[in-house]
């Protein structure tokens, strides 16, 4: 019998049932140490970090090479030891080039002096948690890349009642969080407990989809005896791991339109973010690597622990190279990821997956007319009217699109996935949201 914990709307992509994840869900994590990294200064929501090293300089692992800028700023750390061979603009996933610090590995893996943690998360002083999270350069690792120290800084007049760890991993193909929970569950729980103590929260929930029974069993064993920590099994459905949908599933509360999770007393963190927090607090380790699923049309689909700044060509090489039919690279999940311009772009903090598609899978279809079937409305997990928003977007009437709540769209892709006319719904909404955001800034 399926668990009752779920939400209204959503879809069940074929791969979510296991077809896409089956390539890597049993692949244990292994390390890749690259010859060269190109570390972007823009990897989180907020202003780009400011490079503080120069060409020819020698750096050590964990050394700050990018200083934070602004309220949402984060430091960036060297992920390998070696010589800085360039500080230059490079194309990454966005349209505009990004400043990158390029380092050639000397393979000493020598860490910067002074790295020291606080030890046990149950005995450290709670006030050190948020500053340590910022100093470690941690942002959300589920894809949004929002600076974690800001998320944990509860505004005056608000109170956090529950912290949810998102272990749903509802995106197709990806198994990096799954493997983390199997291979390093203690660090996941440690990170949750540290944040609970920092914010004086008595309830912490780890949410895992029911298509990961082995992870459920392992995590259930490792939360035993940990104060206030519980596990909830949620139904496998996309986008179960989306922040607002997960809050609705776990607490029954609905985040108000235009509001934030803290408005309903909740903070949501990815399980990988929690593990990074534990690393920073226990060992003093800044965020320099992450687990990434590499799958699709590569010869050896894998889960790899990758140093930040590792280039895709090195990652694909570690997986045996492309299959003959490889045609396109998606960075992220198949539903919400971005198409890479080529394999010279770098792994960023939020890169949870690399999916190589063949020509048939990456074929671009012509957009058909809306047949008013209503499927997009039925599947929208936010309760929007995608067909109506699309009409205004196509008419370039951004004001009406905004009135019809396009800014509430979470860009999950459910409407596009289910549309029989292959309407470019999500893409239109993304463009509209960007235009509205730019207008508000002006």
Short mmCIF file of C-alpha atoms in Angstrom, two decimals:
data_model
loop_
_atom_site.label_atom_id
_atom_site.label_comp_id
_atom_site.label_asym_id
_atom_site.label_seq_id
_atom_site.Cartn_x
_atom_site.Cartn_y
_atom_site.Cartn_z
CA UNK A 1 0.00 0.00 0.00
CA UNK A 2 1.37 3.43 -0.96
CA UNK A 3 1.94 5.95 1.83
CA UNK A 4 -0.68 8.68 2.05
CA UNK A 5 1.85 11.52 2.20
CA UNK A 6 1.61 13.40 -1.07
CA UNK A 7 0.23 16.57 -2.70
CA UNK A 8 -2.30 17.51 -5.34
CA UNK A 9 -1.15 17.56 -8.96
CA UNK A 10 2.26 16.49 -10.23
CA UNK A 11 3.22 13.78 -12.71
CA UNK A 12 4.80 10.36 -12.80
CA UNK A 13 7.55 10.49 -15.43
CA UNK A 14 8.59 7.03 -16.61
CA UNK A 15 12.05 7.50 -15.14
CA UNK A 16 10.71 8.45 -11.71
CA UNK A 17 9.44 4.92 -11.33
CA UNK A 18 12.98 3.64 -11.60
CA UNK A 19 13.85 3.33 -15.29
CA UNK A 20 16.12 6.37 -15.35
CA UNK A 21 17.54 5.82 -11.87
CA UNK A 22 18.29 2.14 -12.39
CA UNK A 23 21.54 2.90 -14.21
CA UNK A 24 23.18 4.38 -11.12
CA UNK A 25 21.21 3.64 -7.97
CA UNK A 26 23.51 0.73 -7.10
CA UNK A 27 26.69 2.54 -8.16
CA UNK A 28 28.73 3.41 -5.06
CA UNK A 29 30.28 6.88 -4.99
CA UNK A 30 33.86 7.12 -6.19
CA UNK A 31 36.23 10.08 -6.32
CA UNK A 32 37.55 11.92 -9.35
CA UNK A 33 40.58 14.18 -8.87
CA UNK A 34 40.98 16.34 -12.01
CA UNK A 35 44.13 17.75 -13.61
CA UNK A 36 42.59 21.22 -13.89
CA UNK A 37 39.59 23.01 -12.39
CA UNK A 38 37.88 26.19 -13.57
CA UNK A 39 36.01 27.39 -10.49
CA UNK A 40 33.17 29.84 -11.25
CA UNK A 41 32.77 32.87 -9.01
CA UNK A 42 29.02 32.78 -9.62
CA UNK A 43 27.52 29.54 -8.24
CA UNK A 44 24.84 30.76 -5.85
CA UNK A 45 21.82 33.03 -5.89
CA UNK A 46 23.20 36.53 -5.32
CA UNK A 47 26.14 38.63 -6.44
CA UNK A 48 29.18 36.84 -7.86
CA UNK A 49 32.11 36.41 -5.51
CA UNK A 50 35.17 38.62 -6.05
CA UNK A 51 38.39 36.77 -7.05
CA UNK A 52 41.17 37.36 -4.50
CA UNK A 53 44.00 35.39 -6.17
CA UNK A 54 46.06 36.13 -9.25
CA UNK A 55 47.61 34.20 -12.12
CA UNK A 56 50.84 32.53 -11.02
CA UNK A 57 49.83 32.28 -7.37
CA UNK A 58 50.00 28.91 -5.58
CA UNK A 59 46.88 27.92 -3.66
CA UNK A 60 46.02 25.13 -1.24
CA UNK A 61 42.82 23.13 -0.85
CA UNK A 62 40.26 25.07 1.16
CA UNK A 63 41.89 28.45 0.57
CA UNK A 64 39.48 31.31 -0.11
CA UNK A 65 39.89 32.33 -3.77
CA UNK A 66 36.67 34.34 -4.05
CA UNK A 67 35.39 36.79 -1.45
CA UNK A 68 31.66 37.26 -0.76
CA UNK A 69 29.87 40.32 -2.14
CA UNK A 70 26.60 41.67 -0.73
CA UNK A 71 23.99 40.25 1.60
CA UNK A 72 23.67 36.97 -0.32
CA UNK A 73 27.41 36.66 -0.90
CA UNK A 74 29.41 33.49 -0.28
CA UNK A 75 33.14 32.74 -0.25
CA UNK A 76 34.53 30.38 -2.87
CA UNK A 77 37.33 27.96 -1.95
CA UNK A 78 40.05 26.23 -3.93
CA UNK A 79 39.01 22.62 -4.54
CA UNK A 80 42.54 21.44 -5.43
CA UNK A 81 46.09 22.55 -4.60
CA UNK A 82 48.27 23.98 -7.34
CA UNK A 83 49.04 27.01 -9.51
CA UNK A 84 46.47 29.55 -10.61
CA UNK A 85 46.99 29.56 -14.38
CA UNK A 86 44.22 32.03 -15.24
CA UNK A 87 41.53 34.30 -13.84
CA UNK A 88 39.29 34.73 -16.85
CA UNK A 89 35.80 34.91 -18.27
CA UNK A 90 34.32 31.59 -19.40
CA UNK A 91 30.96 30.49 -20.73
CA UNK A 92 29.06 28.35 -18.24
CA UNK A 93 25.34 27.53 -18.25
CA UNK A 94 24.07 31.11 -18.54
CA UNK A 95 24.17 33.37 -21.57
CA UNK A 96 26.80 35.70 -20.12
CA UNK A 97 30.41 34.63 -19.42
CA UNK A 98 31.37 34.05 -15.78
CA UNK A 99 34.66 34.87 -14.06
CA UNK A 100 36.50 31.63 -13.26
CA UNK A 101 39.69 30.89 -11.34
CA UNK A 102 41.56 28.19 -13.25
CA UNK A 103 43.92 26.01 -11.18
CA UNK A 104 46.38 23.35 -12.37
CA UNK A 105 46.59 20.47 -9.93
CA UNK A 106 49.95 19.70 -8.30
CA UNK A 107 48.38 16.54 -6.77
CA UNK A 108 49.74 17.24 -3.27
CA UNK A 109 46.16 17.79 -2.06
CA UNK A 110 47.68 20.06 0.59
CA UNK A 111 45.09 21.85 2.72
CA UNK A 112 45.29 25.42 3.93
CA UNK A 113 46.56 25.76 7.49
CA UNK A 114 44.12 26.33 10.32
CA UNK A 115 41.30 24.01 9.23
CA UNK A 116 39.66 22.97 12.49
CA UNK A 117 36.16 21.93 13.40
CA UNK A 118 34.08 21.89 16.55
CA UNK A 119 33.70 18.12 16.89
CA UNK A 120 30.39 16.74 18.15
CA UNK A 121 27.34 18.63 16.88
CA UNK A 122 25.48 17.78 20.08
CA UNK A 123 27.95 19.67 22.28
CA UNK A 124 29.08 22.62 20.15
CA UNK A 125 27.84 26.12 20.96
CA UNK A 126 24.69 26.69 18.82
CA UNK A 127 25.72 30.27 18.02
CA UNK A 128 28.69 29.07 15.91
CA UNK A 129 26.54 27.18 13.39
CA UNK A 130 25.33 29.94 11.05
CA UNK A 131 28.70 31.79 10.85
CA UNK A 132 30.46 28.46 10.15
CA UNK A 133 27.96 27.63 7.40
CA UNK A 134 28.63 30.96 5.70
CA UNK A 135 32.42 30.65 6.08
CA UNK A 136 32.25 27.20 4.45
CA UNK A 137 30.52 28.67 1.38
CA UNK A 138 27.48 26.40 1.62
CA UNK A 139 24.42 27.00 -0.53
CA UNK A 140 21.42 24.79 -1.26
CA UNK A 141 22.63 21.66 -3.02
CA UNK A 142 19.26 20.56 -4.36
CA UNK A 143 19.60 22.89 -7.34
CA UNK A 144 18.35 26.30 -6.15
CA UNK A 145 21.77 27.28 -4.72
CA UNK A 146 20.30 29.76 -2.23
CA UNK A 147 22.88 30.74 0.42
CA UNK A 148 22.20 28.49 3.40
CA UNK A 149 23.27 30.94 6.10
CA UNK A 150 20.61 33.37 4.87
CA UNK A 151 17.94 30.66 4.88
CA UNK A 152 18.87 29.82 8.49
CA UNK A 153 18.75 33.46 9.60
CA UNK A 154 15.13 33.59 10.79
CA UNK A 155 13.67 37.12 10.45
CA UNK A 156 12.55 38.94 13.56
CA UNK A 157 8.96 38.11 14.41
CA UNK A 158 9.15 34.68 12.73
CA UNK A 159 9.79 31.33 14.39
CA UNK A 160 10.89 28.02 12.91
CA UNK A 161 8.87 25.08 14.25
CA UNK A 162 10.12 22.28 12.01
CA UNK A 163 13.10 21.63 9.78
CA UNK A 164 12.55 19.27 6.84
CA UNK A 165 15.41 17.47 5.12
CA UNK A 166 14.52 16.77 1.51
CA UNK A 167 15.63 13.25 0.62
CA UNK A 168 12.87 12.77 -1.95
CA UNK A 169 15.15 13.17 -4.99
CA UNK A 170 12.11 13.17 -7.26
CA UNK A 171 13.99 14.30 -10.39
CA UNK A 172 14.40 11.67 -13.07
CA UNK A 173 17.77 9.87 -13.41
CA UNK A 174 19.43 11.36 -10.31
CA UNK A 175 20.63 9.10 -7.48
CA UNK A 176 23.32 11.22 -5.80
CA UNK A 177 21.21 11.95 -2.69
CA UNK A 178 20.14 8.31 -2.58
CA UNK A 179 23.77 7.17 -2.46
CA UNK A 180 24.64 9.82 0.13
CA UNK A 181 21.94 8.53 2.48
CA UNK A 182 23.15 4.95 1.99
CA UNK A 183 26.86 5.66 2.35
CA UNK A 184 27.05 8.54 4.82
CA UNK A 185 23.79 8.69 6.78
CA UNK A 186 25.38 9.86 10.05
CA UNK A 187 26.57 13.13 8.49
CA UNK A 188 23.07 13.80 7.16
CA UNK A 189 21.58 13.41 10.64
CA UNK A 190 24.43 15.37 12.23
CA UNK A 191 23.74 18.31 9.92
CA UNK A 192 20.05 18.24 10.77
CA UNK A 193 20.75 18.12 14.50
CA UNK A 194 23.22 21.01 14.25
CA UNK A 195 20.64 23.21 12.56
CA UNK A 196 17.92 22.16 15.00
CA UNK A 197 20.15 23.18 17.92
CA UNK A 198 21.17 26.44 16.24
CA UNK A 199 17.53 27.50 15.77
CA UNK A 200 16.18 25.86 18.95
CA UNK A 201 13.82 23.67 16.93
CA UNK A 202 12.48 20.51 18.55
CA UNK A 203 11.24 18.71 15.41
CA UNK A 204 13.30 17.61 12.43
CA UNK A 205 11.83 15.48 9.62
CA UNK A 206 13.74 13.53 6.98
CA UNK A 207 11.45 12.95 3.99
CA UNK A 208 12.27 10.12 1.56
CA UNK A 209 10.23 8.84 -1.38
CA UNK A 210 8.93 5.28 -1.17
CA UNK A 211 10.99 4.20 -4.20
CA UNK A 212 14.13 4.17 -2.00
CA UNK A 213 13.40 1.40 0.54
CA UNK A 214 17.09 0.76 1.23
CA UNK A 215 17.72 4.42 2.07
CA UNK A 216 14.60 4.47 4.24
CA UNK A 217 15.88 1.49 6.22
CA UNK A 218 19.38 2.92 6.66
CA UNK A 219 18.19 6.38 7.68
CA UNK A 220 15.61 4.96 10.07
CA UNK A 221 18.40 3.07 11.83
CA UNK A 222 20.63 6.14 12.06
CA UNK A 223 18.01 8.50 13.50
CA UNK A 224 17.46 6.13 16.40
CA UNK A 225 18.30 7.95 19.62
CA UNK A 226 18.70 11.36 17.92
CA UNK A 227 16.53 13.85 19.76
CA UNK A 228 13.53 15.18 17.85
CA UNK A 229 14.43 13.54 14.53
CA UNK A 230 11.80 11.54 12.64
CA UNK A 231 11.48 9.99 9.20
CA UNK A 232 8.49 10.32 6.89
CA UNK A 233 8.00 8.18 3.79
CA UNK A 234 6.37 10.16 0.98
CA UNK A 235 4.82 8.94 -2.24
CA UNK A 236 7.08 8.88 -5.30
CA UNK A 237 5.69 11.62 -7.49
CA UNK A 238 7.24 14.58 -9.28
CA UNK A 239 7.82 17.30 -7.97
CA UNK A 240 7.54 15.84 -4.48
CA UNK A 241 10.91 17.35 -3.58
CA UNK A 242 9.88 20.90 -4.47
CA UNK A 243 10.04 23.00 -1.33
CA UNK A 244 6.46 24.19 -1.07
CA UNK A 245 5.00 20.84 -2.12
CA UNK A 246 7.09 19.01 0.47
CA UNK A 247 5.96 21.41 3.19
CA UNK A 248 2.34 20.77 2.23
CA UNK A 249 2.97 17.02 2.28
CA UNK A 250 4.72 16.95 5.65
CA UNK A 251 2.97 19.67 7.67
CA UNK A 252 -0.33 20.23 5.87
CA UNK A 253 0.47 23.95 5.70
CA UNK A 254 0.44 25.90 2.46
CA UNK A 255 3.06 28.58 1.92
CA UNK A 256 1.14 31.76 0.98
CA UNK A 257 1.56 33.22 -2.49
CA UNK A 258 4.57 35.47 -2.48
CA UNK A 259 5.57 34.07 0.88
CA UNK A 260 8.43 31.95 2.19
CA UNK A 261 8.53 28.62 4.06
CA UNK A 262 9.37 30.45 7.29
CA UNK A 263 5.93 32.11 7.02
CA UNK A 264 4.51 28.72 8.01
CA UNK A 265 7.26 28.01 10.54
CA UNK A 266 9.29 25.72 8.28
CA UNK A 267 12.79 25.56 6.79
CA UNK A 268 13.62 22.98 4.09
CA UNK A 269 17.18 21.80 3.39
CA UNK A 270 18.46 19.17 1.00
CA UNK A 271 20.08 16.09 2.59
CA UNK A 272 23.35 16.93 0.81
CA UNK A 273 23.24 20.44 2.28
CA UNK A 274 22.84 18.93 5.76
CA UNK A 275 25.87 16.68 5.19
CA UNK A 276 27.94 19.68 4.04
CA UNK A 277 26.90 21.55 7.20
CA UNK A 278 28.07 18.61 9.30
CA UNK A 279 31.41 18.54 7.45
CA UNK A 280 31.90 22.24 8.11
CA UNK A 281 31.07 22.00 11.81
CA UNK A 282 32.68 18.69 12.74
CA UNK A 283 35.86 18.96 10.64
CA UNK A 284 35.95 22.67 9.72
CA UNK A 285 35.83 21.61 6.07
CA UNK A 286 34.75 24.23 3.52
CA UNK A 287 32.54 23.16 0.65
CA UNK A 288 34.89 21.99 -2.13
CA UNK A 289 33.21 18.89 -3.60
CA UNK A 290 29.87 17.21 -4.10
CA UNK A 291 28.30 13.95 -5.27
CA UNK A 292 26.96 14.12 -8.83
CA UNK A 293 25.12 11.49 -10.86
CA UNK A 294 26.48 11.01 -14.40
CA UNK A 295 24.15 8.93 -16.52
CA UNK A 296 22.43 8.41 -19.85
CA UNK A 297 24.51 7.67 -22.93
CA UNK A 298 27.90 7.29 -21.29
CA UNK A 299 29.75 3.99 -21.17
CA UNK A 300 29.82 3.73 -17.39
CA UNK A 301 27.00 5.58 -15.61
CA UNK A 302 28.28 6.58 -12.18
CA UNK A 303 27.92 8.54 -8.98
CA UNK A 304 31.07 10.62 -8.60
CA UNK A 305 32.40 12.84 -5.85
CA UNK A 306 33.59 15.79 -7.91
CA UNK A 307 35.76 18.74 -6.96
CA UNK A 308 34.00 22.05 -7.67
CA UNK A 309 35.26 23.40 -10.99
CA UNK A 310 35.88 19.99 -12.60
CA UNK A 311 35.06 20.27 -16.30
CA UNK A 312 32.45 18.03 -17.92
CA UNK A 313 34.92 16.54 -20.38
CA UNK A 314 36.95 15.10 -17.46
CA UNK A 315 33.76 13.80 -15.83
CA UNK A 316 32.58 12.09 -19.01
CA UNK A 317 36.07 10.66 -19.48
CA UNK A 318 35.95 9.14 -16.01
CA UNK A 319 32.71 7.44 -17.07
CA UNK A 320 34.37 5.82 -20.09
CA UNK A 321 33.37 8.49 -22.60
CA UNK A 322 30.22 8.97 -24.64
CA UNK A 323 28.25 6.25 -26.36
CA UNK A 324 28.07 6.67 -30.12
CA UNK A 325 24.53 8.02 -30.01
CA UNK A 326 25.26 10.85 -27.52
CA UNK A 327 23.87 14.19 -28.74
CA UNK A 328 23.12 16.54 -25.85
CA UNK A 329 24.21 17.13 -22.25
CA UNK A 330 21.71 18.17 -19.58
CA UNK A 331 23.17 19.62 -16.38
CA UNK A 332 20.79 18.91 -13.49
CA UNK A 333 17.73 16.70 -13.79
CA UNK A 334 15.89 15.93 -17.02
CA UNK A 335 12.81 17.91 -15.90
CA UNK A 336 14.48 21.08 -14.63
CA UNK A 337 18.07 20.93 -15.89
CA UNK A 338 19.80 23.14 -18.45
CA UNK A 339 21.36 22.18 -21.76
CA UNK A 340 25.15 22.61 -21.67
CA UNK A 341 26.71 24.48 -24.62
CA UNK A 342 29.56 21.94 -24.65
CA UNK A 343 31.60 19.78 -22.26
CA UNK A 344 34.08 22.50 -21.25
CA UNK A 345 31.77 24.02 -18.62
CA UNK A 346 32.47 23.37 -14.95
CA UNK A 347 30.81 21.55 -12.08
CA UNK A 348 29.22 24.12 -9.77
CA UNK A 349 27.96 23.77 -6.20
CA UNK A 350 24.42 23.01 -7.37
CA UNK A 351 25.32 20.42 -10.03
CA UNK A 352 23.58 17.25 -8.86
CA UNK A 353 23.42 15.51 -12.21
CA UNK A 354 24.82 15.24 -15.73
CA UNK A 355 22.54 13.45 -18.21
CA UNK A 356 23.69 12.61 -21.72
CA UNK A 357 20.83 12.26 -24.21
CA UNK A 358 20.79 10.69 -27.66
CA UNK A 359 19.39 12.33 -30.79
CA UNK A 360 15.90 10.93 -30.39
CA UNK A 361 15.67 12.06 -26.75
CA UNK A 362 16.95 15.53 -27.56
CA UNK A 363 14.79 16.07 -30.64
CA UNK A 364 13.08 19.46 -30.73
CA UNK A 365 9.37 19.22 -31.54
CA UNK A 366 7.17 21.81 -33.16
CA UNK A 367 4.74 23.51 -30.82
CA UNK A 368 1.13 22.62 -31.53
CA UNK A 369 -2.07 24.58 -30.81
CA UNK A 370 -3.73 24.33 -27.40
CA UNK A 371 -6.61 21.82 -27.55
CA UNK A 372 -8.00 22.94 -24.15
CA UNK A 373 -7.75 19.49 -22.66
CA UNK A 374 -6.98 20.88 -19.19
CA UNK A 375 -4.16 18.45 -18.43
CA UNK A 376 -1.77 21.27 -17.57
CA UNK A 377 -4.25 22.56 -14.98
CA UNK A 378 -4.75 19.10 -13.46
CA UNK A 379 -1.03 18.43 -13.11
CA UNK A 380 0.12 21.87 -11.87
CA UNK A 381 1.24 21.29 -8.26
CA UNK A 382 0.78 24.99 -7.48
CA UNK A 383 -2.80 25.19 -8.73
CA UNK A 384 -2.15 27.60 -11.61
CA UNK A 385 -3.76 27.88 -15.05
CA UNK A 386 -0.82 27.30 -17.41
CA UNK A 387 -2.88 27.50 -20.60
CA UNK A 388 -4.07 31.00 -19.63
CA UNK A 389 -0.63 32.20 -18.59
CA UNK A 390 0.75 30.91 -21.89
CA UNK A 391 -1.85 32.87 -23.84
CA UNK A 392 -0.69 36.11 -22.25
CA UNK A 393 2.98 35.24 -22.62
CA UNK A 394 2.48 34.56 -26.34
CA UNK A 395 0.68 37.90 -26.67
CA UNK A 396 3.63 39.57 -24.92
CA UNK A 397 1.17 40.78 -22.27
CA UNK A 398 3.46 40.31 -19.29
CA UNK A 399 1.25 42.43 -17.03
CA UNK A 400 -1.69 40.04 -17.51
CA UNK A 401 0.60 37.04 -17.10
CA UNK A 402 1.68 38.50 -13.76
CA UNK A 403 -1.94 39.10 -12.74
CA UNK A 404 -2.57 35.43 -13.50
CA UNK A 405 0.18 34.40 -11.06
CA UNK A 406 3.03 33.48 -13.41
CA UNK A 407 5.45 34.51 -10.65
CA UNK A 408 4.09 31.63 -8.54
CA UNK A 409 5.20 29.10 -11.18
CA UNK A 410 7.98 26.88 -9.79
CA UNK A 411 9.18 25.92 -13.30
CA UNK A 412 8.88 22.22 -12.50
CA UNK A 413 7.91 21.33 -16.09
CA UNK A 414 4.84 19.24 -15.21
CA UNK A 415 2.63 21.19 -17.60
CA UNK A 416 5.05 20.84 -20.51
CA UNK A 417 5.56 17.16 -19.73
CA UNK A 418 1.86 16.35 -19.85
CA UNK A 419 0.81 18.61 -22.75
CA UNK A 420 -0.27 16.50 -25.78
CA UNK A 421 0.38 19.49 -28.09
CA UNK A 422 3.97 19.84 -26.83
CA UNK A 423 3.37 23.49 -25.94
CA UNK A 424 6.43 25.38 -24.75
CA UNK A 425 4.79 26.23 -21.45
CA UNK A 426 7.61 26.17 -18.90
CA UNK A 427 10.04 27.97 -21.21
CA UNK A 428 7.52 30.78 -21.75
CA UNK A 429 6.93 31.14 -18.02
CA UNK A 430 10.65 31.25 -17.29
CA UNK A 431 11.14 34.10 -19.75
CA UNK A 432 8.14 35.97 -18.33
CA UNK A 433 9.39 35.58 -14.74
CA UNK A 434 12.81 36.90 -15.75
CA UNK A 435 11.30 39.93 -17.47
CA UNK A 436 9.10 40.70 -14.47
CA UNK A 437 12.05 40.35 -12.09
CA UNK A 438 14.14 42.71 -14.23
CA UNK A 439 11.31 45.25 -14.33
CA UNK A 440 10.99 45.14 -10.54
CA UNK A 441 14.72 45.79 -10.16
CA UNK A 442 14.46 48.81 -12.42
#
